Amino acid sequence: MKNILRNSIYSTFLVVLLAPVAGAQKVDGFYAAPSNLFQAEYPRISSDNRVMVRILAPDASKVQVQGGDGFCPDLLDMVKDTGGYWNLTLTNVVPGFHYYWFMVDGVRVNDPGCDTYFGYSRPTGGIEIPSAGENYYLAKDVPHGEVRENWYYSDLTGKWRCIYVYTPPGYEKEIKNKYPVLYLLHGMGENQTSWSKQGRLNFIMDNMIAEGKATPMIVVMEWGVAVDKAAPVQAPGAQGAPGADRNSFVNGNAALEQVFIKELIPHIDSYYRVKPGRDNRAIAGLSLGGYQTLTIGLNHIDLFSSFGFFSAAIIGNIMSDPATAFNGVFADATSFNKKVKVFWFGAGTTGSLEPRIHDMATNTIKKLNDLGIKTTFYESKGTAHEWLTWRRDLYQFAPLLFK
Amino acid sequence: MKNILRNSIYSTFLVVLLAPVAGAQKVDGFYAAPSNLFQAEYPRISSDNRVMVRILAPDASKVQVQGGDGFCPDLLDMVKDTGGYWNLTLTNVVPGFHYYWFMVDGVRVNDPGCDTYFGYSRPTGGIEIPSAGENYYLAKDVPHGEVRENWYYSDLTGKWRCIYVYTPPGYEKEIKNKYPVLYLLHGMGENQTSWSKQGRLNFIMDNMIAEGKATPMIVVMEWGVAVDKAAPVQAPGAQGAPGADRNSFVNGNAALEQVFIKELIPHIDSYYRVKPGRDNRAIAGLSLGGYQTLTIGLNHIDLFSSFGFFSAAIIGNIMSDPATAFNGVFADATSFNKKVKVFWFGAGTTGSLEPRIHDMATNTIKKLNDLGIKTTFYESKGTAHEWLTWRRDLYQFAPLLFK
């Protein structure tokens, strides 16, 4: 009896111990991606930006792979080998961080060799393709800040909300110092975890602060989705659970704007050692977060002094006539240029989506410049609508703030 | 041309907006699980602990469901309906937090309605089945602490390591206070995120501290896996990536013990406002973490004054002869009882695994009591080898510490 018990317990644990690692096969020139789960050999990448993906699915009839801009936006068929693995080598993958997944007999499956990242409104696999010579987003031997999970109650939505807050190196020890704040928004279908996990925000900030490039600052990352508690919206399972709201984007983020202004900023100002006032407050965001930066930021230039638009989704009529947009905020260029310290746009150049986003930025900038509004534009060469573009944006944008 | 561009951009975003929500079907007595992703209608639960799971897989030949102890440890076949959904209603599910997944034509797939949690050495879906009348683990209107992502360099393993650190309400403002520290370990295949995400540690601590039940303390959660940088172990992709080490468990966690003692504790003592010394330091862990608590803790009772074993995996020969175990730490019971303040065991009573874990605890306690060692035992009635058991353990154990 004793042996049976012990064996059962052992087997429970040993099933993990003895589970086959995803294969020890060595392939010339390919190595496990740096983002792989511990001991996972696949996906594998090469120095010439090829990626080998595979999944064990001996009983499946059809397996495909698909991923984000610059990886493989179209579904590609994979090929089954005699061992029951389905394989494909992707070529010309753009360096950076890419979401991707398999379709196994029509069902979306994350690669078991990858961690998941909140994207596409659900946990989604992802891969890091290193960009040669680019290391400002890696952990280095410098003082490190923290990323804090912090909760606040939102009466407007009737729910507790989870935010991620970067506090810089020094914040913990230099208890008399106060800090300026950057509010930083992610893209559609992502959440408050994305800027640190996909974006490596904390390492980028730590490295810039250590080099003296950026002023030590607090960075606040929000869920970015809000539904007024009075709105007739069915939202089962929304008790603080992350996800994307299919309504808030359509209705212009009105609820989110109210949450930011009336609840989030007061919470940050009271919880942390914050320098007060608009001179010490900036807002920026990527893609949908760029759209939100326009609507939240430009409706409240009394609250924010600097603005960053990273591959911003400047869609609809929102900037079709800047002269009258946002209650005429751009009408008096001299006043605007005096009041706003940084008005910054960034975009990548490649992929199937990003070039059009790039055009949105340059078209908007032209309209603004025609009105006399001063802008800054940064072009991230050779990157797509993905996180390497936005890491570079942060690396260019953050040093300009709070000077 | 302008319209084409705008339409393309719209379509990129609208594909998310218009994606069908997982079904709006209403079923009597069932509601979306509180852990579901925003707007996901499935999985659904009933007040009598039934769970409806489903997944859309019209082209699959076979779909099954499987999950953790107390949910459905055996693979169960699901049934396809005319809409292409595969369905099953599970009965007699034990309340608590359960990992589960589908097998779609033999490939493991997380439920698209769930968030993922690090378990089984990979991101794994999970569901919360509320326990009637039990609310100490929910967010309440009390002061909230934070869970901080903090990085430290480990020279022993040659890598940066990520820890999660709970700081109690008041830590941010009461800058002259120092705090005792609980080192808290998770189970096999989990990681530093598990105690806060699956375990809801921060809310449990916030609530207990608000009620005056527990002393405000810092709680440190580590990855729990370490490979000596000199060891001949292939660990591709291990650059700080979470995962389970299939070697460290076998080799007795020797590397982890060194990391804890030589690197982690000094890092915590220097980074945070910590009360020094063993009287202000406790260690506890669940399942494999209970085994690690034995090996790390009892080899160093000069460093820890209190110990918690939550459904501990007391396996192998580790406690077969307590009189000689851990260099004879239990040999002088009077001295041990004087030095150790809390020596605490907890276990649940149900599921296919937990009753055997319960026996491990009671058998070990009997041996220790025979030697004169004082112990405390808590039985979590009606819970399995899952997180509701461990939340209850924390709720019973933490109030005993640092008094």
PDB file of N, CA, C and O in Angstrom, chain B residues 267-298:
ATOM      1  N   HIS B 267      19.507  40.430  -1.330  1.00  0.00           N
ATOM      2  CA  HIS B 267      18.873  41.418  -2.220  1.00  0.00           C
ATOM      3  C   HIS B 267      17.648  42.039  -1.546  1.00  0.00           C
ATOM      4  O   HIS B 267      17.494  43.271  -1.550  1.00  0.00           O
ATOM      5  N   ILE B 268      16.782  41.205  -0.984  1.00  0.00           N
ATOM      6  CA  ILE B 268      15.569  41.712  -0.330  1.00  0.00           C
ATOM      7  C   ILE B 268      15.944  42.604   0.848  1.00  0.00           C
ATOM      8  O   ILE B 268      15.381  43.693   1.036  1.00  0.00           O
ATOM      9  N   ASP B 269      16.900  42.136   1.647  1.00  0.00           N
ATOM     10  CA  ASP B 269      17.305  42.909   2.833  1.00  0.00           C
ATOM     11  C   ASP B 269      17.878  44.273   2.453  1.00  0.00           C
ATOM     12  O   ASP B 269      17.784  45.230   3.226  1.00  0.00           O
ATOM     13  N   SER B 270      18.480  44.369   1.276  1.00  0.00           N
ATOM     14  CA  SER B 270      19.060  45.661   0.908  1.00  0.00           C
ATOM     15  C   SER B 270      18.107  46.529   0.088  1.00  0.00           C
ATOM     16  O   SER B 270      18.162  47.757   0.168  1.00  0.00           O
ATOM     17  N   TYR B 271      17.200  45.922  -0.695  1.00  0.00           N
ATOM     18  CA  TYR B 271      16.322  46.719  -1.572  1.00  0.00           C
ATOM     19  C   TYR B 271      15.164  47.336  -0.782  1.00  0.00           C
ATOM     20  O   TYR B 271      14.789  48.477  -1.018  1.00  0.00           O
ATOM     21  N   TYR B 272      14.582  46.547   0.153  1.00  0.00           N
ATOM     22  CA  TYR B 272      13.363  46.990   0.841  1.00  0.00           C
ATOM     23  C   TYR B 272      13.626  47.395   2.278  1.00  0.00           C
ATOM     24  O   TYR B 272      14.681  47.114   2.832  1.00  0.00           O
ATOM     25  N   ARG B 273      12.658  48.038   2.897  1.00  0.00           N
ATOM     26  CA  ARG B 273      12.732  48.415   4.316  1.00  0.00           C
ATOM     27  C   ARG B 273      12.327  47.207   5.156  1.00  0.00           C
ATOM     28  O   ARG B 273      11.157  47.022   5.498  1.00  0.00           O
ATOM     29  N   VAL B 274      13.323  46.402   5.468  1.00  0.00           N
ATOM     30  CA  VAL B 274      13.118  45.086   6.058  1.00  0.00           C
ATOM     31  C   VAL B 274      13.604  45.068   7.504  1.00  0.00           C
ATOM     32  O   VAL B 274      14.673  45.587   7.811  1.00  0.00           O
ATOM     33  N   LYS B 275      12.813  44.464   8.388  1.00  0.00           N
ATOM     34  CA  LYS B 275      13.295  44.197   9.747  1.00  0.00           C
ATOM     35  C   LYS B 275      14.281  43.045   9.667  1.00  0.00           C
ATOM     36  O   LYS B 275      13.983  42.009   9.088  1.00  0.00           O
ATOM     37  N   PRO B 276      15.446  43.205  10.256  1.00  0.00           N
ATOM     38  CA  PRO B 276      16.478  42.178  10.077  1.00  0.00           C
ATOM     39  C   PRO B 276      16.279  40.953  10.983  1.00  0.00           C
ATOM     40  O   PRO B 276      15.537  40.990  11.948  1.00  0.00           O
ATOM     41  N   GLY B 277      16.966  39.882  10.624  1.00  0.00           N
ATOM     42  CA  GLY B 277      17.085  38.728  11.516  1.00  0.00           C
ATOM     43  C   GLY B 277      16.015  37.666  11.343  1.00  0.00           C
ATOM     44  O   GLY B 277      14.954  37.889  10.756  1.00  0.00           O
ATOM     45  N   ARG B 278      16.314  36.485  11.901  1.00  0.00           N
ATOM     46  CA  ARG B 278      15.444  35.316  11.711  1.00  0.00           C
ATOM     47  C   ARG B 278      14.072  35.488  12.346  1.00  0.00           C
ATOM     48  O   ARG B 278      13.089  34.920  11.865  1.00  0.00           O
ATOM     49  N   ASP B 279      13.965  36.278  13.417  1.00  0.00           N
ATOM     50  CA  ASP B 279      12.650  36.483  14.037  1.00  0.00           C
ATOM     51  C   ASP B 279      11.684  37.162  13.080  1.00  0.00           C
ATOM     52  O   ASP B 279      10.467  37.062  13.249  1.00  0.00           O
ATOM     53  N   ASN B 280      12.221  37.841  12.121  1.00  0.00           N
ATOM     54  CA  ASN B 280      11.393  38.579  11.161  1.00  0.00           C
ATOM     55  C   ASN B 280      11.399  37.942   9.777  1.00  0.00           C
ATOM     56  O   ASN B 280      11.139  38.604   8.776  1.00  0.00           O
ATOM     57  N   ARG B 281      11.712  36.636   9.746  1.00  0.00           N
ATOM     58  CA  ARG B 281      11.772  35.962   8.449  1.00  0.00           C
ATOM     59  C   ARG B 281      11.083  34.600   8.544  1.00  0.00           C
ATOM     60  O   ARG B 281      11.402  33.801   9.424  1.00  0.00           O
ATOM     61  N   ALA B 282      10.122  34.362   7.646  1.00  0.00           N
ATOM     62  CA  ALA B 282       9.411  33.074   7.596  1.00  0.00           C
ATOM     63  C   ALA B 282       9.494  32.526   6.189  1.00  0.00           C
ATOM     64  O   ALA B 282       9.784  33.260   5.232  1.00  0.00           O
ATOM     65  N   ILE B 283       9.242  31.217   6.070  1.00  0.00           N
ATOM     66  CA  ILE B 283       9.232  30.591   4.743  1.00  0.00           C
ATOM     67  C   ILE B 283       8.088  29.587   4.684  1.00  0.00           C
ATOM     68  O   ILE B 283       7.807  28.902   5.672  1.00  0.00           O
ATOM     69  N   ALA B 284       7.416  29.554   3.528  1.00  0.00           N
ATOM     70  CA  ALA B 284       6.311  28.609   3.338  1.00  0.00           C
ATOM     71  C   ALA B 284       6.187  28.304   1.863  1.00  0.00           C
ATOM     72  O   ALA B 284       6.673  29.061   1.017  1.00  0.00           O
ATOM     73  N   GLY B 285       5.531  27.171   1.569  1.00  0.00           N
ATOM     74  CA  GLY B 285       5.341  26.833   0.169  1.00  0.00           C
ATOM     75  C   GLY B 285       4.314  25.737   0.018  1.00  0.00           C
ATOM     76  O   GLY B 285       4.000  25.017   0.970  1.00  0.00           O
ATOM     77  N   LEU B 286       3.798  25.627  -1.203  1.00  0.00           N
ATOM     78  CA  LEU B 286       2.772  24.626  -1.485  1.00  0.00           C
ATOM     79  C   LEU B 286       3.323  23.544  -2.404  1.00  0.00           C
ATOM     80  O   LEU B 286       4.127  23.827  -3.293  1.00  0.00           O
ATOM     81  N   SER B 287       2.901  22.304  -2.155  1.00  0.00           N
ATOM     82  CA  SER B 287       3.249  21.171  -3.023  1.00  0.00           C
ATOM     83  C   SER B 287       4.772  21.085  -3.182  1.00  0.00           C
ATOM     84  O   SER B 287       5.478  20.947  -2.185  1.00  0.00           O
ATOM     85  N   LEU B 288       5.309  21.214  -4.393  1.00  0.00           N
ATOM     86  CA  LEU B 288       6.768  21.236  -4.546  1.00  0.00           C
ATOM     87  C   LEU B 288       7.387  22.342  -3.688  1.00  0.00           C
ATOM     88  O   LEU B 288       8.471  22.169  -3.119  1.00  0.00           O
ATOM     89  N   GLY B 289       6.703  23.460  -3.570  1.00  0.00           N
ATOM     90  CA  GLY B 289       7.196  24.559  -2.729  1.00  0.00           C
ATOM     91  C   GLY B 289       7.263  24.163  -1.261  1.00  0.00           C
ATOM     92  O   GLY B 289       8.070  24.725  -0.504  1.00  0.00           O
ATOM     93  N   GLY B 290       6.428  23.205  -0.854  1.00  0.00           N
ATOM     94  CA  GLY B 290       6.507  22.684   0.507  1.00  0.00           C
ATOM     95  C   GLY B 290       7.775  21.849   0.683  1.00  0.00           C
ATOM     96  O   GLY B 290       8.451  21.915   1.710  1.00  0.00           O
ATOM     97  N   TYR B 291       8.087  21.091  -0.347  1.00  0.00           N
ATOM     98  CA  TYR B 291       9.339  20.318  -0.350  1.00  0.00           C
ATOM     99  C   TYR B 291      10.536  21.284  -0.295  1.00  0.00           C
ATOM    100  O   TYR B 291      11.489  21.080   0.464  1.00  0.00           O
ATOM    101  N   GLN B 292      10.480  22.332  -1.076  1.00  0.00           N
ATOM    102  CA  GLN B 292      11.564  23.336  -1.074  1.00  0.00           C
ATOM    103  C   GLN B 292      11.650  24.049   0.275  1.00  0.00           C
ATOM    104  O   GLN B 292      12.743  24.405   0.722  1.00  0.00           O
ATOM    105  N   THR B 293      10.499  24.258   0.908  1.00  0.00           N
ATOM    106  CA  THR B 293      10.504  24.887   2.237  1.00  0.00           C
ATOM    107  C   THR B 293      11.223  23.992   3.243  1.00  0.00           C
ATOM    108  O   THR B 293      11.973  24.476   4.103  1.00  0.00           O
ATOM    109  N   LEU B 294      10.998  22.685   3.117  1.00  0.00           N
ATOM    110  CA  LEU B 294      11.729  21.753   3.981  1.00  0.00           C
ATOM    111  C   LEU B 294      13.231  21.870   3.743  1.00  0.00           C
ATOM    112  O   LEU B 294      14.011  22.058   4.684  1.00  0.00           O
ATOM    113  N   THR B 295      13.647  21.766   2.475  1.00  0.00           N
ATOM    114  CA  THR B 295      15.090  21.700   2.210  1.00  0.00           C
ATOM    115  C   THR B 295      15.779  23.040   2.446  1.00  0.00           C
ATOM    116  O   THR B 295      16.831  23.093   3.085  1.00  0.00           O
ATOM    117  N   ILE B 296      15.172  24.118   1.969  1.00  0.00           N
ATOM    118  CA  ILE B 296      15.805  25.425   2.185  1.00  0.00           C
ATOM    119  C   ILE B 296      15.651  25.849   3.637  1.00  0.00           C
ATOM    120  O   ILE B 296      16.599  26.299   4.277  1.00  0.00           O
ATOM    121  N   GLY B 297      14.450  25.674   4.177  1.00  0.00           N
ATOM    122  CA  GLY B 297      14.171  26.180   5.519  1.00  0.00           C
ATOM    123  C   GLY B 297      14.895  25.413   6.616  1.00  0.00           C
ATOM    124  O   GLY B 297      15.525  26.016   7.491  1.00  0.00           O
ATOM    125  N   LEU B 298      14.802  24.083   6.575  1.00  0.00           N
ATOM    126  CA  LEU B 298      15.349  23.309   7.692  1.00  0.00           C
ATOM    127  C   LEU B 298      16.862  23.187   7.632  1.00  0.00           C
ATOM    128  O   LEU B 298      17.503  22.875   8.640  1.00  0.00           O
TER     129      LEU B 298
END
